[in-house]
Short mmCIF file of C-alpha atoms and ligand atoms in Angstrom, two decimals:
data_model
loop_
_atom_site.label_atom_id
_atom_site.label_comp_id
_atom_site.label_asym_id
_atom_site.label_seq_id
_atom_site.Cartn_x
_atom_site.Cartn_y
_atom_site.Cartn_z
CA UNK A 1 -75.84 -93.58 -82.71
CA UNK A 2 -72.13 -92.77 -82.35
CA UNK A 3 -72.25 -88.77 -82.54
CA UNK A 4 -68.67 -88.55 -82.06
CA UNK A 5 -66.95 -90.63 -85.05
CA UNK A 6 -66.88 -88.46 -87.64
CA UNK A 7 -68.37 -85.06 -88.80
CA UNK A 8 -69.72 -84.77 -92.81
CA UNK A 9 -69.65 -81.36 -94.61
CA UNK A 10 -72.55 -80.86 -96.49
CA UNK A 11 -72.66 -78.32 -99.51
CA UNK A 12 -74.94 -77.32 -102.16
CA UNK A 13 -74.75 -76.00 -105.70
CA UNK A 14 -78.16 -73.92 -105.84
CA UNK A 15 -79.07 -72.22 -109.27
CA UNK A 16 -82.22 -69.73 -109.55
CA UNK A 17 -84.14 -68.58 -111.98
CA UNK A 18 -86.51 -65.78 -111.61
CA UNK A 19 -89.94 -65.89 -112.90
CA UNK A 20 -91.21 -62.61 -114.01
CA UNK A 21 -93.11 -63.41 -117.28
CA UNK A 22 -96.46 -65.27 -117.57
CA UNK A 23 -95.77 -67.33 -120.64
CA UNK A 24 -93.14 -69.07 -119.28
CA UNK A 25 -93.77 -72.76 -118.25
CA UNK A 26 -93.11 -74.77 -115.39
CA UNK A 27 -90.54 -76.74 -117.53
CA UNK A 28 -88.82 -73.51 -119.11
CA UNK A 29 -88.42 -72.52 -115.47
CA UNK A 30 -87.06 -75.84 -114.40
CA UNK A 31 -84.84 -75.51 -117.13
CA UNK A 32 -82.99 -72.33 -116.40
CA UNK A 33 -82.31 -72.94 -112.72
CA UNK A 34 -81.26 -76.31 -113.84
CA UNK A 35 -78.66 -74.12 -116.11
CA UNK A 36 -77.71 -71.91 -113.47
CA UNK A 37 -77.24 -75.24 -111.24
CA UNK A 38 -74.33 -75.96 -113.53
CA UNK A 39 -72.84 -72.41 -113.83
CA UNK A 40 -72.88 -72.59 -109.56
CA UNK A 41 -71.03 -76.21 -109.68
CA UNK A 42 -68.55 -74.76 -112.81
CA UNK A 43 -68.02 -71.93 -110.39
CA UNK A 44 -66.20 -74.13 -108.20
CA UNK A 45 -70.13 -75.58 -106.54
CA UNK A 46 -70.98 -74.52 -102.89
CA UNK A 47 -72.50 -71.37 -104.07
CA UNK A 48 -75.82 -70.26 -106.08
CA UNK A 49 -75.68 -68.69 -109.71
CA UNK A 50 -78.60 -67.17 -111.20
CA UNK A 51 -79.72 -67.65 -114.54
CA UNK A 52 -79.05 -64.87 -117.24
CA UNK A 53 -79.98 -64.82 -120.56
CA UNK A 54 -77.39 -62.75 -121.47
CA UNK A 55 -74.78 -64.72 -119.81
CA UNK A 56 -76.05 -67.31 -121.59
CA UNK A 57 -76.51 -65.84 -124.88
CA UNK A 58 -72.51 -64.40 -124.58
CA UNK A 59 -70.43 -67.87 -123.16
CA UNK A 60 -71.87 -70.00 -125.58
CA UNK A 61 -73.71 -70.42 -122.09
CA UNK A 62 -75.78 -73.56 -120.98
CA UNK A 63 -73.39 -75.95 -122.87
CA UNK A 64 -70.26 -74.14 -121.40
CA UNK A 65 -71.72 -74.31 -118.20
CA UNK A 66 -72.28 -77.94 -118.62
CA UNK A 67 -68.94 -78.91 -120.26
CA UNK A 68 -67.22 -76.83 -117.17
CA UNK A 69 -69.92 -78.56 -114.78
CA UNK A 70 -68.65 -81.89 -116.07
CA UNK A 71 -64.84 -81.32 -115.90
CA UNK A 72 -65.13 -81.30 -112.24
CA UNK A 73 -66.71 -84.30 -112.09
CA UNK A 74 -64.81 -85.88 -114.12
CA UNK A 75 -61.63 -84.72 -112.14
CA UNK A 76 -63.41 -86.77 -109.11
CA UNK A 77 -65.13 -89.65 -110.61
CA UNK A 78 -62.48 -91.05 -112.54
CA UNK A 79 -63.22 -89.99 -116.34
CA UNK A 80 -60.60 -87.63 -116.72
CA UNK A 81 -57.50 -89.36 -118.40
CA UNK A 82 -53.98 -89.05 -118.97
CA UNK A 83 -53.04 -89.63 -122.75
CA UNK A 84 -49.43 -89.19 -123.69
CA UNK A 85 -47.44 -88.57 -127.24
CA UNK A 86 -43.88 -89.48 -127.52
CA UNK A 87 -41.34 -86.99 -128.87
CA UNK A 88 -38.75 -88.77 -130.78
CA UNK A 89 -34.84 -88.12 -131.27
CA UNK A 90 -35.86 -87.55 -135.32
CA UNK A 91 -34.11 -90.89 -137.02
CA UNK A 92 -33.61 -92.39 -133.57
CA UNK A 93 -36.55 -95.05 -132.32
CA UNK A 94 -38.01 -93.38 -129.00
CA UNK A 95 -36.72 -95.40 -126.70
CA UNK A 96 -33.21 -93.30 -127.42
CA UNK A 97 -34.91 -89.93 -126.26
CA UNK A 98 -38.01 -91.51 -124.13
CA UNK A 99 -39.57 -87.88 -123.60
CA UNK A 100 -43.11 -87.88 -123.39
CA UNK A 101 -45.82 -85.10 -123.26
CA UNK A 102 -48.66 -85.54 -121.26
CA UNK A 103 -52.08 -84.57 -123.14
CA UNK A 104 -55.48 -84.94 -121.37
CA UNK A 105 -59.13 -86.54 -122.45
CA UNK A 106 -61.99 -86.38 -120.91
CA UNK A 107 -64.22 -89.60 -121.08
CA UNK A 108 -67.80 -88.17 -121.60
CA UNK A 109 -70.24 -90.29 -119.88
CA UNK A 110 -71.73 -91.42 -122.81
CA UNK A 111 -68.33 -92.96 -123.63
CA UNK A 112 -67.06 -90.91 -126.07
CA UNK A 113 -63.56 -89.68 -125.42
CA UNK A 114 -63.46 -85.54 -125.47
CA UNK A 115 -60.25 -83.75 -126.73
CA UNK A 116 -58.43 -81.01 -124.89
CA UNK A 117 -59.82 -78.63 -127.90
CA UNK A 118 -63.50 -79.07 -126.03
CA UNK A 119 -62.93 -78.74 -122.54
CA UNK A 120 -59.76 -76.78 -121.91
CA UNK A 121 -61.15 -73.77 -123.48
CA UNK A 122 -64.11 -73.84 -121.34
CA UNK A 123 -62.10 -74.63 -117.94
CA UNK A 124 -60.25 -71.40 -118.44
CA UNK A 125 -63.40 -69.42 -119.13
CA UNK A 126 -64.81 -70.75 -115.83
CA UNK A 127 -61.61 -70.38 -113.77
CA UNK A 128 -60.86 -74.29 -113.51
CA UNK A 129 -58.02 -74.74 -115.83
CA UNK A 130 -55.75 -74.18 -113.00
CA UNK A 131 -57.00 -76.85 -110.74
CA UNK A 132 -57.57 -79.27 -113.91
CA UNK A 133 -53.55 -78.48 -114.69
CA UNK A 134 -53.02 -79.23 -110.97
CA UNK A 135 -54.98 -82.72 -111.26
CA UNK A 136 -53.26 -83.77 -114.15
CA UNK A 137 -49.75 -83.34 -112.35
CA UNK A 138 -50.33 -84.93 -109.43
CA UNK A 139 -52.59 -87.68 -110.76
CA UNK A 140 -49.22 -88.81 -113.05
CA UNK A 141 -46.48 -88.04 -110.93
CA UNK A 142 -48.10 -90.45 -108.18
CA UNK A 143 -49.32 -93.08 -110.95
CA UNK A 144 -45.92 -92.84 -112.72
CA UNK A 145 -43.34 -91.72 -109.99
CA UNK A 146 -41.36 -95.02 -110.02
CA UNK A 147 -40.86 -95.14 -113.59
CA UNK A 148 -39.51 -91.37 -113.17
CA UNK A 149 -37.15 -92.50 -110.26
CA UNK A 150 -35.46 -94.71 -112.60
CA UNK A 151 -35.33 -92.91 -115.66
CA UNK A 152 -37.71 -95.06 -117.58
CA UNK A 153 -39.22 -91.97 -119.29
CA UNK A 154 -39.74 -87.80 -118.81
CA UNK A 155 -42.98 -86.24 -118.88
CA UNK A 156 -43.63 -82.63 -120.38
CA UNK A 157 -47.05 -80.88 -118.76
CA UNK A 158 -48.97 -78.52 -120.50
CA UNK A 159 -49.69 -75.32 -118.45
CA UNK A 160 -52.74 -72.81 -119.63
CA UNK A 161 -52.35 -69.23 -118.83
CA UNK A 162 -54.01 -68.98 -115.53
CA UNK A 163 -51.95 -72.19 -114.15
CA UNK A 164 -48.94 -70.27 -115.04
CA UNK A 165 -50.13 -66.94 -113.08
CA UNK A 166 -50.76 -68.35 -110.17
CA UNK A 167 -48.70 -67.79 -107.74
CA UNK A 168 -48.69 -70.85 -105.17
CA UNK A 169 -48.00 -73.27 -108.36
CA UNK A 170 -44.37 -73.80 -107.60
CA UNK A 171 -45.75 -74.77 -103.56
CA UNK A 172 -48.07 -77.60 -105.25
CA UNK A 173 -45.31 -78.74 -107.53
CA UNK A 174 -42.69 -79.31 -104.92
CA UNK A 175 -45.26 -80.73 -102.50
CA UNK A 176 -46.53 -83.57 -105.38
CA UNK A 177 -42.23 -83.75 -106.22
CA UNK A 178 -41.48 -84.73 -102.60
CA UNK A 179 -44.31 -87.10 -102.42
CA UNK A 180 -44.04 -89.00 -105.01
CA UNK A 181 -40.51 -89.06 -105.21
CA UNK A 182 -40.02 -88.45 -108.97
CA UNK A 183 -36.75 -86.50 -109.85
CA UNK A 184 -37.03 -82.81 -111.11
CA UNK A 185 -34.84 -83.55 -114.31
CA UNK A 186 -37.78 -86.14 -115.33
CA UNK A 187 -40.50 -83.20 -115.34
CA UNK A 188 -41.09 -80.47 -118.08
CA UNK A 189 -43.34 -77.80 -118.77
CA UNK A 190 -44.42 -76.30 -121.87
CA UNK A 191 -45.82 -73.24 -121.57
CA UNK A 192 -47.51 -71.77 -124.88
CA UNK A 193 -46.25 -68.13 -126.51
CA UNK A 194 -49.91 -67.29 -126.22
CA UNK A 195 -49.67 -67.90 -122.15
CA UNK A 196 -46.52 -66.40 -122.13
CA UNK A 197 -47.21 -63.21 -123.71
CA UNK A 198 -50.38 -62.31 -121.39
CA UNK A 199 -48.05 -62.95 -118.05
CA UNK A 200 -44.63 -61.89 -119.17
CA UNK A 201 -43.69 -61.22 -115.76
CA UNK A 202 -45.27 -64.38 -114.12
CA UNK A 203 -43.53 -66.68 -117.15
CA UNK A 204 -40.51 -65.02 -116.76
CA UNK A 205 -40.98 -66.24 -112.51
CA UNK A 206 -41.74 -69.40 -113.28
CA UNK A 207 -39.28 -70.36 -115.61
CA UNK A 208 -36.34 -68.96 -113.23
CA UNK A 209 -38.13 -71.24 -110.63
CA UNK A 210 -38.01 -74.23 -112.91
CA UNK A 211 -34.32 -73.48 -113.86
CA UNK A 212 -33.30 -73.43 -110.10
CA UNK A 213 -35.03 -76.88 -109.42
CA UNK A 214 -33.95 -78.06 -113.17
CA UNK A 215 -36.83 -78.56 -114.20
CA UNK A 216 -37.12 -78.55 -118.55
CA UNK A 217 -39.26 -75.65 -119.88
CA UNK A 218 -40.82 -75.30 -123.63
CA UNK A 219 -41.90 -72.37 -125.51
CA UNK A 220 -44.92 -74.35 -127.23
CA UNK A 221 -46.57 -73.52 -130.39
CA UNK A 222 -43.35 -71.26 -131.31
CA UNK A 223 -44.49 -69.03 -134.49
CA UNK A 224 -48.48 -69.50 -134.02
CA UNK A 225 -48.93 -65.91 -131.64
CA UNK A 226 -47.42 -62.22 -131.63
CA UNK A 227 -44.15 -64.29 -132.20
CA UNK A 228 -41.39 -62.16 -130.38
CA UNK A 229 -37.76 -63.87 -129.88
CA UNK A 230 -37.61 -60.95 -126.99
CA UNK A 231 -39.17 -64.21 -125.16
CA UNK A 232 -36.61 -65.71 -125.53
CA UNK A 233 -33.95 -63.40 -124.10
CA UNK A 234 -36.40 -62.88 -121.54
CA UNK A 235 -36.93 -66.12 -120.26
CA UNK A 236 -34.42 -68.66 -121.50
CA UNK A 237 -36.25 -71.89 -121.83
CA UNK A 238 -34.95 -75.46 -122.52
CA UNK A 239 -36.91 -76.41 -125.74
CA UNK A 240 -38.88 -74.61 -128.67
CA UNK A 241 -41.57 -76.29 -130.06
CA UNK A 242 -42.38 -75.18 -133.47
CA UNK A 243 -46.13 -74.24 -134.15
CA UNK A 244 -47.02 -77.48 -136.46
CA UNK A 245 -48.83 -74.75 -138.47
CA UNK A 246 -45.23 -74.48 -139.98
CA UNK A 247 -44.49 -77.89 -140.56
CA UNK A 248 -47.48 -79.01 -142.25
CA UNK A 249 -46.54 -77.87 -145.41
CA UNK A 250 -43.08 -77.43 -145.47
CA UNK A 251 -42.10 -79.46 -148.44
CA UNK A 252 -44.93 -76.92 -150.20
CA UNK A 253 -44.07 -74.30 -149.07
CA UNK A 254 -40.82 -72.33 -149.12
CA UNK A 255 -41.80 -69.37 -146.74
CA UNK A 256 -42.87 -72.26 -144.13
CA UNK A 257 -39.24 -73.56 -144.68
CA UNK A 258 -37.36 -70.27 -144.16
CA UNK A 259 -39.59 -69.44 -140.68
CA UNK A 260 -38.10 -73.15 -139.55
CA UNK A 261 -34.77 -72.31 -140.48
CA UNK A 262 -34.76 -69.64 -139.20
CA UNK A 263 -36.28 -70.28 -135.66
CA UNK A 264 -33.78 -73.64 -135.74
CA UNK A 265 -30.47 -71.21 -136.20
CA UNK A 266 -31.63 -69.23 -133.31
CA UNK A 267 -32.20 -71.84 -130.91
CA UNK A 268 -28.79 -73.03 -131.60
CA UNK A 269 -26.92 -70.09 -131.18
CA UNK A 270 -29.02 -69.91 -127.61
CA UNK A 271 -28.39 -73.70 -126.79
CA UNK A 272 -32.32 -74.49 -126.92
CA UNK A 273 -33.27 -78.08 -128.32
CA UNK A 274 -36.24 -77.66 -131.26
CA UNK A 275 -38.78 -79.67 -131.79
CA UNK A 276 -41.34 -79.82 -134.73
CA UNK A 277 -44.65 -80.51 -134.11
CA UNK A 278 -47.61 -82.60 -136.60
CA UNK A 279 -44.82 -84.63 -138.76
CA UNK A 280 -47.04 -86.72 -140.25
CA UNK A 281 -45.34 -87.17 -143.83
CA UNK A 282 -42.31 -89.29 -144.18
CA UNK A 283 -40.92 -86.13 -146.14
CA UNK A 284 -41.59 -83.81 -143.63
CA UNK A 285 -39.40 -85.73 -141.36
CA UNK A 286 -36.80 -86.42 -144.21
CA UNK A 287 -36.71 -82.19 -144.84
CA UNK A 288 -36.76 -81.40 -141.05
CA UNK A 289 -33.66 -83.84 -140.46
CA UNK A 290 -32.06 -82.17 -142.94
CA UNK A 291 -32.46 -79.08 -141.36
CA UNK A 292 -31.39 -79.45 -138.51
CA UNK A 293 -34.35 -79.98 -136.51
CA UNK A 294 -32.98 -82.76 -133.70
CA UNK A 295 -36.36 -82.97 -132.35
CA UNK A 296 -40.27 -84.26 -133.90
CA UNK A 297 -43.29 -85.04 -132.46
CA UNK A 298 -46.78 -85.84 -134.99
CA UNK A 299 -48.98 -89.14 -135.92
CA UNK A 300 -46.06 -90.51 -138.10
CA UNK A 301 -44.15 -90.99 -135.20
CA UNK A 302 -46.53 -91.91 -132.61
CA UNK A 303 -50.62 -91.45 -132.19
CA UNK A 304 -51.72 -90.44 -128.80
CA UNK A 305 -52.51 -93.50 -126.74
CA UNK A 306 -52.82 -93.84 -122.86
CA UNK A 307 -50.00 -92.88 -120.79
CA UNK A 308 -50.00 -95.99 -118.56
CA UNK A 309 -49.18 -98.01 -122.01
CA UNK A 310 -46.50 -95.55 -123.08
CA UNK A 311 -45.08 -96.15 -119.20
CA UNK A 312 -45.71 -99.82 -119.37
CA UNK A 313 -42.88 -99.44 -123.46
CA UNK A 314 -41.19 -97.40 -121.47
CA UNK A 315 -39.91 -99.38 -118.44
CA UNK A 316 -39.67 -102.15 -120.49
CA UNK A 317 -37.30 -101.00 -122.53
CA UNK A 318 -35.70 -99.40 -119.54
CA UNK A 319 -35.24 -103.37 -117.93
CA UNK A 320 -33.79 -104.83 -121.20
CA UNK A 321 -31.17 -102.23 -121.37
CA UNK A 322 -30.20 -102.80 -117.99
CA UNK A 323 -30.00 -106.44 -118.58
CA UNK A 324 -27.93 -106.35 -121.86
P1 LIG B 401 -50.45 -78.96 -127.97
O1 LIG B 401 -49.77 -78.74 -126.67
O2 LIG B 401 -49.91 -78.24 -129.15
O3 LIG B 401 -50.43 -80.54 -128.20
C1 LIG B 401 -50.29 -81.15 -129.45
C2 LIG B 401 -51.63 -81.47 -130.05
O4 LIG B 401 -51.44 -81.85 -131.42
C3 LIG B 401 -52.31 -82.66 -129.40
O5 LIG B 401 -53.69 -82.44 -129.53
C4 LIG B 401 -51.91 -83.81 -130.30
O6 LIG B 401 -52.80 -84.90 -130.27
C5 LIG B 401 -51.95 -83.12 -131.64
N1 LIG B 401 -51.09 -83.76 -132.63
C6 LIG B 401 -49.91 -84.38 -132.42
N2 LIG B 401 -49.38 -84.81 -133.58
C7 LIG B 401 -50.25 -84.46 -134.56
C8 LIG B 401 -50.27 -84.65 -135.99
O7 LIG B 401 -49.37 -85.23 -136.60
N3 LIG B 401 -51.34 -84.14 -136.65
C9 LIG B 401 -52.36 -83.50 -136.01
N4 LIG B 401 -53.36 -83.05 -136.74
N5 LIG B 401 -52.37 -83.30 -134.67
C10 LIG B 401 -51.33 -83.79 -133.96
P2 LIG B 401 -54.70 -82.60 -128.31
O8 LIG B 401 -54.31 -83.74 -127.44
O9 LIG B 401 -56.07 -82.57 -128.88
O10 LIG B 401 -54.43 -81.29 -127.46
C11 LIG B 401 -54.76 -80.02 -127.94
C12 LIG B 401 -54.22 -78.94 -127.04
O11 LIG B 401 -54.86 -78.98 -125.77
C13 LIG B 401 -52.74 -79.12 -126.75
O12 LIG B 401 -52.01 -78.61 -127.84
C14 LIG B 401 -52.59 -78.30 -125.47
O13 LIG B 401 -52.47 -76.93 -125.77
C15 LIG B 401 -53.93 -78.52 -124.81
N6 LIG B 401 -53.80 -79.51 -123.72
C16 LIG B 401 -53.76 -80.87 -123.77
N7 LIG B 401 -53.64 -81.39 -122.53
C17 LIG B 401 -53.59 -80.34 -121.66
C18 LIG B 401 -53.47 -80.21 -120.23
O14 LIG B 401 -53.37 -81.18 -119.47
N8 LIG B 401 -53.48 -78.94 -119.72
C19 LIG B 401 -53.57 -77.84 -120.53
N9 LIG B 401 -53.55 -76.62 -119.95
N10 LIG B 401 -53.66 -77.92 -121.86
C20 LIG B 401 -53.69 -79.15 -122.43
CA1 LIG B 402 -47.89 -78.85 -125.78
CA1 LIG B 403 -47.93 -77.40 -129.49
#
């Protein structure tokens, strides 16, 4: 046997359970350290967790633990995946703005496909959300950095509060930039009000970092928190997305109109593009036009749908402009 060609690490996810009552069973037992085997692997694995009712009883527990359990291996075994949306120039087909932003899924392994709502929730609880943000970066700038290089497309990330705190996020993100090769001006962030508001002073970093390397920044789901437009003196970002809690029901609702209006006369006068989220009325997208909302993103426009397809539109269109 060949000692010296290569050296494994070995490491183990260990829950416990403690028995200390004589009505429980064997396969009560079983199942809590089996529980507390999936709040060790959520916890980042290589560690034990013990099992704790009260834990349990408070996170929405076992399944948490298993959703957060699952995330990581999905992040290594190949069922996370990259969806996209385009955001369209309103009137324009996309091809004339060709922005796209970058939405995950999570392929459960009984096939059905999981929506951010489910898991992304849970990864912050657990402390993931950071390294799922991280994996979702990389995994499309090195898929899709030659369609970047040659302006095919631009892709907007989503960043959850903790991605945004952290501190070496900016190291990553030039690291996967120089690797892959795709241009800063192609990449975007959107950064929710929500996010912003619990880290003023880390979104206020990070968005001077992105402005030195030009990277595009958006205030997402504008309107839907503690609304302040102190944000946006604050931190002067690229793009406001407007919560589509206000678009909705504009043509109802004259309030809903006003709020858009208003936010829309601000970001001029600050040089910000808007865009207005869930258009998925023709009339919505007539009103919003005519309000000067350049920007709209919702099903009437375009259904989420796998990002390599969207690429695939993309640098397609990209050749036959080239050509003509
Ligand atoms: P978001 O950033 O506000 O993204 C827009 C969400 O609205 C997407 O939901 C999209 O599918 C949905 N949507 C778009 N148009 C319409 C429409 O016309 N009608 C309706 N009803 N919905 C529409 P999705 O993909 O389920 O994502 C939900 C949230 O999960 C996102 O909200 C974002 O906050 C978060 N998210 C998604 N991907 C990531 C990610 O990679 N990292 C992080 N941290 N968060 C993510
Ligand atoms: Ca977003
Ligand atoms: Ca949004």
């Amino acid at each position: 046997l060949g000692v010296a060609a290569s050296t494994r690490k070995l490491a183990a996810s260990i829950g416990i359970a403690f028995v200390d009552d004589a009505s429980t069973t064997v396969a009560d037992a079983l199942a809590c350290a089996d529980d507390a085997c999936y709040a060790a692997k959520a916890a980042g694995r290589n560690r034990f967790a013990v099992f704790s009712a009260a834990a349990e009883a408070g996170l929405g527990g076992l399944n948490a633990a298993r959703v957060a359990a699952d995330t990581v291996d999905a992040m290594e075994d190949g069922r996370l995946k990259l969806f996209g949306q385009e955001i369209h120039l309103l009137g324009k087909p996309w091809l004339e703005s060709r922005h796209v932003e970058v939405l995950a899924r999570l392929a459960a392994r009984n096939g059905r496909l999981v929506p951010p709502g489910e898991f992304i929730p849970v990864a912050e609880r657990f402390g993931i959300a950071s390294r799922l943000d991280r994996w979702i970066i990389r995994t499309a700038l090195s898929r899709h950095g030659a369609a970047l290089r040659s302006g095919a497309l631009t892709l907007g990330f989503n960043l959850s509060a903790q991605t945004l705190s952290d501190p070496q996020l900016w190291d990553f993100v030039d690291n996967v930039i120089e690797e892959t090769g795709a241009p800063h001006s192609g990449i975007g962030f959107e950064i929710t009000e929500t996010a912003a508001v619990t880290n003023f002073d880390a979104a206020e970093q990070f968005v001077r970092k992105a402005r030195e390397r030009r990277c595009r920044v958006s205030l997402d789901d504008f309107g839907a928190g503690m609304s302040s437009f102190e944000y946006l003196r604050r931190f002067p970002v690229d793009t406001i997305k407007i919560d589509g809690s206000f678009i909705e029901h504009i043509t109802q609702s004259r309030f809903d109109r006003e709020i858009v209006l208003a936010i829309t006369s601000i970001a001029r006068s600050l040089g910000c593009d808007v865009v207005g989220e869930k258009i998925e009325q023709q009339d919505t997208l007539a009103m919003l036009s005519d309000m000067g909302v350049a920007f709209g993103q919702g099903f009437l426009l375009h259904r989420p749908e796998p990002l390599e397809r969207i690429v695939a539109r993309a640098t397609k269109g990209a050749t036959a402009r080239k050509a003509s």
